[in-house]
Amino acid sequence: MAARVYVTRPVFDQAVEGLKRAAQVAINSEERVLSKNELISHLREADGALTLLTDIIDRQVLEACPRLKAVANFAVGFNNVDIEAATQLGVIVTNTPGVLTETTADFAWTLLMAAARRVVEADTFARAGKFKAWGPKMFLGYDIYAKTLGLIGLGRIGQAVARRASGFNMKVLSYDAEPIPERVVEELHVTRVSLDELLRTSDFISLHVPLLAETRHLLNDRTFAMMKPTCVVVNTSRGPVVDEKALVRALKSGKIAAAGLDVFEREPEIEPELFDLNSVVIAPHIASASHETRLKMCMMAAENLLAVLKGNRPPNFVNPEVWDRRRV
């Protein structure tokens, strides 16, 4: 009997066709996040699930779906899945690392430059028919070339952002709680500093950390107060890394100059006061949204899921101990 797979949102046809060659596939055809009860209803009879970051796969869901063997997350992150519960219950969890590195790094730079040079604000001004004549003080922003870029997190994406900084002749500082190989630091011409020093001396700060207990609200009233008043902050990592109310206070009081945000603390809800600030560039979680990258992510998630259903080791594990336990 063919395995059963449930896909929680509409995804790319190529991935679905690949799944259909090996399994019975059902798909949520609506562009909306399913409720917990709906998830349980659909996953109860499924052997595998292809999920998104917006799907909360917690212990209650997992325990209600004892047939479930694998959760293939269409994302690098996996904070939407209770990994401890999945591991205890023998459910393999996979993700899609690596493939979106360069695309996300591109977008971090997009936000950085748009915020620094007030692109969105100027675009709105021009579209409203307000551009009547060039003026020497109109929409003054901040230079990027030869400035100091601080990277909080120097994993794959942080490293890709650092590589791009060389074209702007920037000094690059980094802080990472995890050890980074010396060869990587030397190759990227990055200077490792304490978090406090990075906050005090950077002209631009870009966040590239996972969401952990110690990174939640990493940027808060105290840390914003340490930054330069001309600093531009960019977040393409996870929304709760930034205390959004503290960010509003920092922008309104002039403690920092601008921000570029692709992720939000209570996503998809966005702090309402951010909409009133011209100094913020807001994007709806699209850092990896290129045609090429999103298709690659989807195909990777499908390949991970198919491997498990066929009894093979999936290419991208989050909890490999489940597989190791099965092979004992």
Coordinates of C-alpha atoms in Angstrom, one line a residue:
M1 CA 0.0 0.0 0.0
A2 CA 1.4 3.4 -1.0
A3 CA 2.5 5.8 1.7
R4 CA 0.3 8.8 2.4
V5 CA 1.7 12.3 2.3
Y6 CA 0.0 15.6 3.3
V7 CA 1.3 18.9 2.0
T8 CA 0.1 21.8 4.2
R9 CA 0.1 24.6 1.6
P10 CA 0.1 24.9 -2.2
V11 CA 3.7 24.3 -3.4
F12 CA 5.6 23.8 -6.7
D13 CA 4.0 21.3 -9.1
Q14 CA 7.4 19.6 -9.8
A15 CA 7.8 18.6 -6.2
V16 CA 4.2 17.4 -6.0
E17 CA 4.6 15.2 -9.1
G18 CA 7.7 13.7 -7.6
L19 CA 5.8 12.8 -4.4
K20 CA 2.9 11.4 -6.4
R21 CA 5.2 8.9 -8.0
A22 CA 5.9 7.3 -4.7
A23 CA 2.9 8.2 -2.4
Q24 CA -0.7 9.1 -2.2
V25 CA -0.6 12.9 -1.9
A26 CA -3.2 15.3 -0.5
I27 CA -2.7 19.0 -0.4
N28 CA -4.2 22.0 1.3
S29 CA -5.3 24.0 -1.7
E30 CA -6.0 27.2 0.2
E31 CA -3.4 29.9 0.8
R32 CA -3.9 30.0 4.5
V33 CA -2.4 28.5 7.6
L34 CA -4.3 25.5 8.9
S35 CA -5.5 25.4 12.5
K36 CA -4.2 22.8 14.9
N37 CA -7.4 20.8 14.7
E38 CA -7.2 20.9 10.9
L39 CA -3.5 19.8 11.0
I40 CA -4.3 16.9 13.2
S41 CA -7.3 15.9 11.1
H42 CA -5.1 15.8 7.9
L43 CA -2.0 14.3 9.4
R44 CA -3.7 11.6 11.5
E45 CA -3.6 9.2 8.5
A46 CA -0.4 10.5 7.0
D47 CA 3.0 8.8 6.9
G48 CA 4.7 12.0 6.0
A49 CA 4.1 15.7 6.0
L50 CA 5.6 18.5 3.9
T51 CA 5.3 21.6 6.2
L52 CA 6.0 25.3 6.3
L53 CA 7.4 27.5 9.1
T54 CA 3.8 28.7 9.6
D55 CA 2.7 25.2 10.6
I56 CA 3.0 24.6 14.4
I57 CA 3.9 20.9 14.8
D58 CA 3.9 20.6 18.5
R59 CA 3.7 17.6 20.9
Q60 CA -0.1 17.6 20.8
V61 CA -0.1 17.3 17.0
L62 CA 2.6 14.7 17.0
E63 CA 1.0 12.6 19.7
A64 CA -2.3 12.7 17.9
C65 CA -0.7 11.4 14.7
P66 CA 1.0 8.1 15.6
R67 CA 1.3 7.0 12.0
L68 CA 3.5 10.0 11.1
K69 CA 7.1 9.0 10.3
A70 CA 8.5 12.2 8.9
V71 CA 8.0 16.0 8.9
A72 CA 9.9 17.7 6.0
N73 CA 10.0 21.4 6.7
F74 CA 10.1 23.6 3.7
A75 CA 12.6 26.0 5.4
V76 CA 16.0 26.2 6.9
G77 CA 14.6 27.0 10.3
F78 CA 12.5 24.5 12.3
N79 CA 11.4 26.4 15.4
N80 CA 7.8 25.5 14.4
V81 CA 8.5 21.9 15.2
D82 CA 8.9 20.5 18.7
I83 CA 12.1 18.6 18.0
E84 CA 12.3 17.1 21.4
A85 CA 8.8 15.6 21.1
A86 CA 9.5 14.4 17.5
T87 CA 12.7 12.7 18.6
Q88 CA 11.0 11.0 21.6
L89 CA 8.2 9.8 19.3
G90 CA 10.5 8.6 16.6
V91 CA 9.4 11.2 14.0
I92 CA 12.2 12.2 11.6
V93 CA 12.4 16.0 11.0
T94 CA 14.3 17.5 8.0
N95 CA 14.9 21.0 6.7
T96 CA 16.4 22.7 3.6
P97 CA 19.8 24.2 4.5
G98 CA 22.3 25.8 2.2
V99 CA 20.1 26.3 -0.8
L100 CA 18.8 29.8 0.3
T101 CA 22.1 31.1 1.6
E102 CA 23.1 33.4 -1.3
T103 CA 19.5 34.5 -2.0
T104 CA 19.0 35.6 1.6
A105 CA 22.3 37.3 1.6
D106 CA 21.3 39.3 -1.5
F107 CA 18.1 40.4 0.3
A108 CA 19.9 41.4 3.5
W109 CA 21.9 43.8 1.3
T110 CA 18.7 44.9 -0.5
L111 CA 17.2 45.9 2.9
L112 CA 20.4 47.5 4.1
M113 CA 20.7 49.7 1.0
A114 CA 17.0 50.5 0.8
A115 CA 17.0 51.6 4.4
A116 CA 20.2 53.5 4.3
R117 CA 19.3 55.4 1.1
R118 CA 15.5 55.8 1.9
V119 CA 14.5 54.1 -1.3
V120 CA 10.9 53.1 -0.2
E121 CA 10.2 56.6 1.2
A122 CA 11.5 58.3 -2.0
D123 CA 9.6 55.9 -4.2
T124 CA 6.3 56.7 -2.4
F125 CA 7.1 60.4 -2.7
A126 CA 7.7 60.2 -6.4
R127 CA 4.6 58.0 -7.1
A128 CA 2.5 60.5 -5.2
G129 CA 3.5 63.2 -7.7
K130 CA 5.4 65.2 -5.1
F131 CA 8.7 65.4 -7.0
K132 CA 8.7 68.9 -8.4
A133 CA 12.4 69.7 -8.5
W134 CA 15.8 68.3 -7.4
G135 CA 16.9 69.7 -4.0
P136 CA 20.3 69.4 -2.3
K137 CA 18.8 68.1 1.0
M138 CA 16.1 65.9 -0.4
F139 CA 16.0 62.4 1.0
L140 CA 19.5 62.4 2.5
G141 CA 20.6 59.0 3.5
Y142 CA 23.8 57.3 4.6
D143 CA 26.8 56.2 2.6
I144 CA 27.6 52.5 2.6
Y145 CA 31.0 52.4 1.0
A146 CA 34.0 52.2 3.5
K147 CA 31.7 52.0 6.5
T148 CA 31.7 49.4 9.3
L149 CA 29.3 46.4 9.0
G150 CA 28.6 44.3 12.1
L151 CA 27.4 40.8 11.6
I152 CA 25.7 39.1 14.6
G153 CA 26.0 35.5 13.5
L154 CA 28.6 34.3 11.1
G155 CA 27.1 31.1 9.8
R156 CA 26.4 30.4 6.1
I157 CA 24.3 33.5 5.5
G158 CA 26.4 35.8 7.6
Q159 CA 29.5 34.6 5.7
A160 CA 27.7 35.3 2.4
V161 CA 26.8 38.8 3.5
A162 CA 30.5 39.4 4.6
R163 CA 31.7 38.3 1.1
R164 CA 29.5 41.0 -0.5
A165 CA 30.9 43.7 1.9
S166 CA 34.3 43.5 0.2
G167 CA 32.8 45.2 -2.9
F168 CA 31.9 48.1 -0.7
N169 CA 35.4 48.3 0.9
M170 CA 33.8 47.9 4.3
K171 CA 35.3 46.9 7.6
V172 CA 33.5 43.8 8.8
L173 CA 33.0 42.9 12.4
S174 CA 31.4 39.7 13.7
Y175 CA 30.1 38.3 16.9
D176 CA 29.0 34.6 17.1
A177 CA 28.4 32.6 20.2
E178 CA 29.5 29.5 18.3
P179 CA 33.2 28.9 17.3
I180 CA 33.9 29.9 13.7
P181 CA 36.9 28.3 11.9
E182 CA 39.9 30.6 11.8
R183 CA 40.3 30.0 8.1
V184 CA 36.8 31.3 7.4
V185 CA 37.5 34.5 9.5
E186 CA 40.8 35.1 7.6
E187 CA 39.3 34.4 4.2
L188 CA 36.5 36.9 4.8
H189 CA 38.8 39.5 6.4
V190 CA 36.4 39.7 9.4
T191 CA 37.4 41.0 12.8
R192 CA 35.9 39.1 15.7
V193 CA 34.7 41.3 18.5
S194 CA 32.5 41.2 21.6
L195 CA 28.8 41.9 21.1
D196 CA 29.1 45.2 23.0
E197 CA 31.9 46.4 20.8
L198 CA 30.0 45.4 17.6
L199 CA 27.0 47.3 18.8
R200 CA 29.0 50.4 19.7
T201 CA 31.1 50.7 16.5
S202 CA 29.0 49.4 13.6
D203 CA 27.4 51.7 11.1
F204 CA 25.2 48.8 9.9
I205 CA 24.2 45.7 11.9
S206 CA 22.8 42.6 10.2
L207 CA 21.3 39.7 12.2
H208 CA 22.0 36.1 11.2
V209 CA 21.3 34.0 14.3
P210 CA 18.8 31.2 15.0
L211 CA 16.0 31.7 17.4
L212 CA 17.1 30.3 20.7
A213 CA 16.3 31.3 24.3
E214 CA 19.5 33.3 24.4
T215 CA 18.8 35.1 21.1
R216 CA 15.2 36.1 21.8
H217 CA 15.1 39.9 22.2
L218 CA 18.8 40.1 21.6
L219 CA 18.1 43.6 20.3
N220 CA 16.3 45.4 23.1
D221 CA 16.2 48.8 24.8
R222 CA 19.7 48.2 26.3
T223 CA 21.4 47.1 23.1
F224 CA 19.7 49.7 20.9
A225 CA 21.0 52.4 23.3
M226 CA 24.6 51.2 22.7
M227 CA 24.4 51.8 18.9
K228 CA 25.4 54.8 16.9
P229 CA 22.5 57.3 16.2
T230 CA 23.3 56.7 12.5
C231 CA 23.2 52.9 12.7
V232 CA 20.9 50.9 10.3
V233 CA 19.7 47.5 11.6
V234 CA 18.7 44.7 9.3
N235 CA 16.9 41.5 10.3
T236 CA 16.5 38.5 7.9
S237 CA 16.9 35.9 10.7
R238 CA 14.0 35.4 13.0
G239 CA 11.5 38.1 14.1
P240 CA 11.7 37.5 17.9
V241 CA 15.4 38.2 17.9
V242 CA 14.3 41.9 17.9
D243 CA 12.0 43.4 20.5
E244 CA 9.8 45.3 18.1
K245 CA 8.4 47.8 20.7
A246 CA 12.0 48.6 21.7
L247 CA 12.9 49.0 18.0
V248 CA 10.0 51.6 17.7
R249 CA 11.3 53.4 20.7
A250 CA 14.8 53.5 19.4
L251 CA 13.7 54.8 16.0
K252 CA 11.4 57.4 17.4
S253 CA 14.0 58.7 19.9
G254 CA 16.8 58.8 17.3
K255 CA 18.9 56.2 19.1
I256 CA 19.3 54.5 15.6
A257 CA 18.6 55.9 12.1
A258 CA 16.7 53.1 10.3
A259 CA 15.8 49.5 10.0
G260 CA 15.1 46.9 7.3
L261 CA 12.9 44.0 8.4
D262 CA 11.9 40.8 6.6
V263 CA 10.8 38.9 9.7
F264 CA 8.7 39.9 12.7
E265 CA 8.2 39.1 16.4
R266 CA 4.6 37.9 16.1
E267 CA 4.6 37.1 12.4
P268 CA 2.4 37.6 10.4
E269 CA 1.3 40.3 12.8
I270 CA 3.6 43.4 12.6
E271 CA 4.0 46.0 15.4
P272 CA 1.5 48.7 14.2
E273 CA 3.7 51.6 15.1
L274 CA 6.3 50.4 12.6
F275 CA 3.9 51.4 9.8
D276 CA 4.0 55.0 10.9
L277 CA 7.8 55.2 10.6
N278 CA 9.3 56.2 7.3
S279 CA 12.7 55.0 8.6
V280 CA 11.7 51.3 8.4
V281 CA 11.7 49.2 5.2
I282 CA 9.2 46.3 5.7
A283 CA 9.1 43.1 3.6
P284 CA 6.7 40.2 4.2
H285 CA 9.3 37.4 4.8
I286 CA 10.6 37.2 1.3
A287 CA 14.4 37.0 1.7
S288 CA 14.5 33.6 0.0
A289 CA 11.8 34.4 -2.5
S290 CA 13.5 34.0 -5.9
H291 CA 12.0 31.6 -8.4
E292 CA 15.2 29.5 -8.4
T293 CA 15.6 29.3 -4.7
R294 CA 12.1 28.6 -3.6
L295 CA 11.8 25.8 -6.2
K296 CA 15.1 24.3 -4.9
M297 CA 13.9 24.4 -1.4
C298 CA 10.6 22.7 -2.3
M299 CA 12.4 20.0 -4.2
M300 CA 14.8 19.4 -1.3
A301 CA 11.9 19.1 1.1
A302 CA 10.2 16.6 -1.2
E303 CA 13.4 14.6 -1.6
N304 CA 14.0 14.5 2.1
L305 CA 10.4 13.2 2.6
L306 CA 10.7 10.6 -0.2
A307 CA 13.9 9.2 1.2
V308 CA 12.3 8.5 4.6
L309 CA 9.2 6.9 3.1
K310 CA 11.5 4.7 0.9
G311 CA 13.4 3.6 4.0
N312 CA 16.5 5.6 3.1
R313 CA 18.5 8.1 5.1
P314 CA 17.3 11.6 4.2
P315 CA 19.9 14.1 3.0
N316 CA 19.1 16.8 5.5
F317 CA 18.4 15.8 9.1
V318 CA 17.4 17.9 12.1
N319 CA 17.3 14.9 14.5
P320 CA 19.5 12.2 13.1
E321 CA 19.4 10.3 16.4
V322 CA 15.9 9.0 15.3
W323 CA 17.5 7.4 12.3
D324 CA 20.4 6.0 14.3
R325 CA 18.0 4.5 16.8
R326 CA 16.0 2.8 14.0
R327 CA 19.2 1.2 12.6
V328 CA 20.3 -0.3 16.0

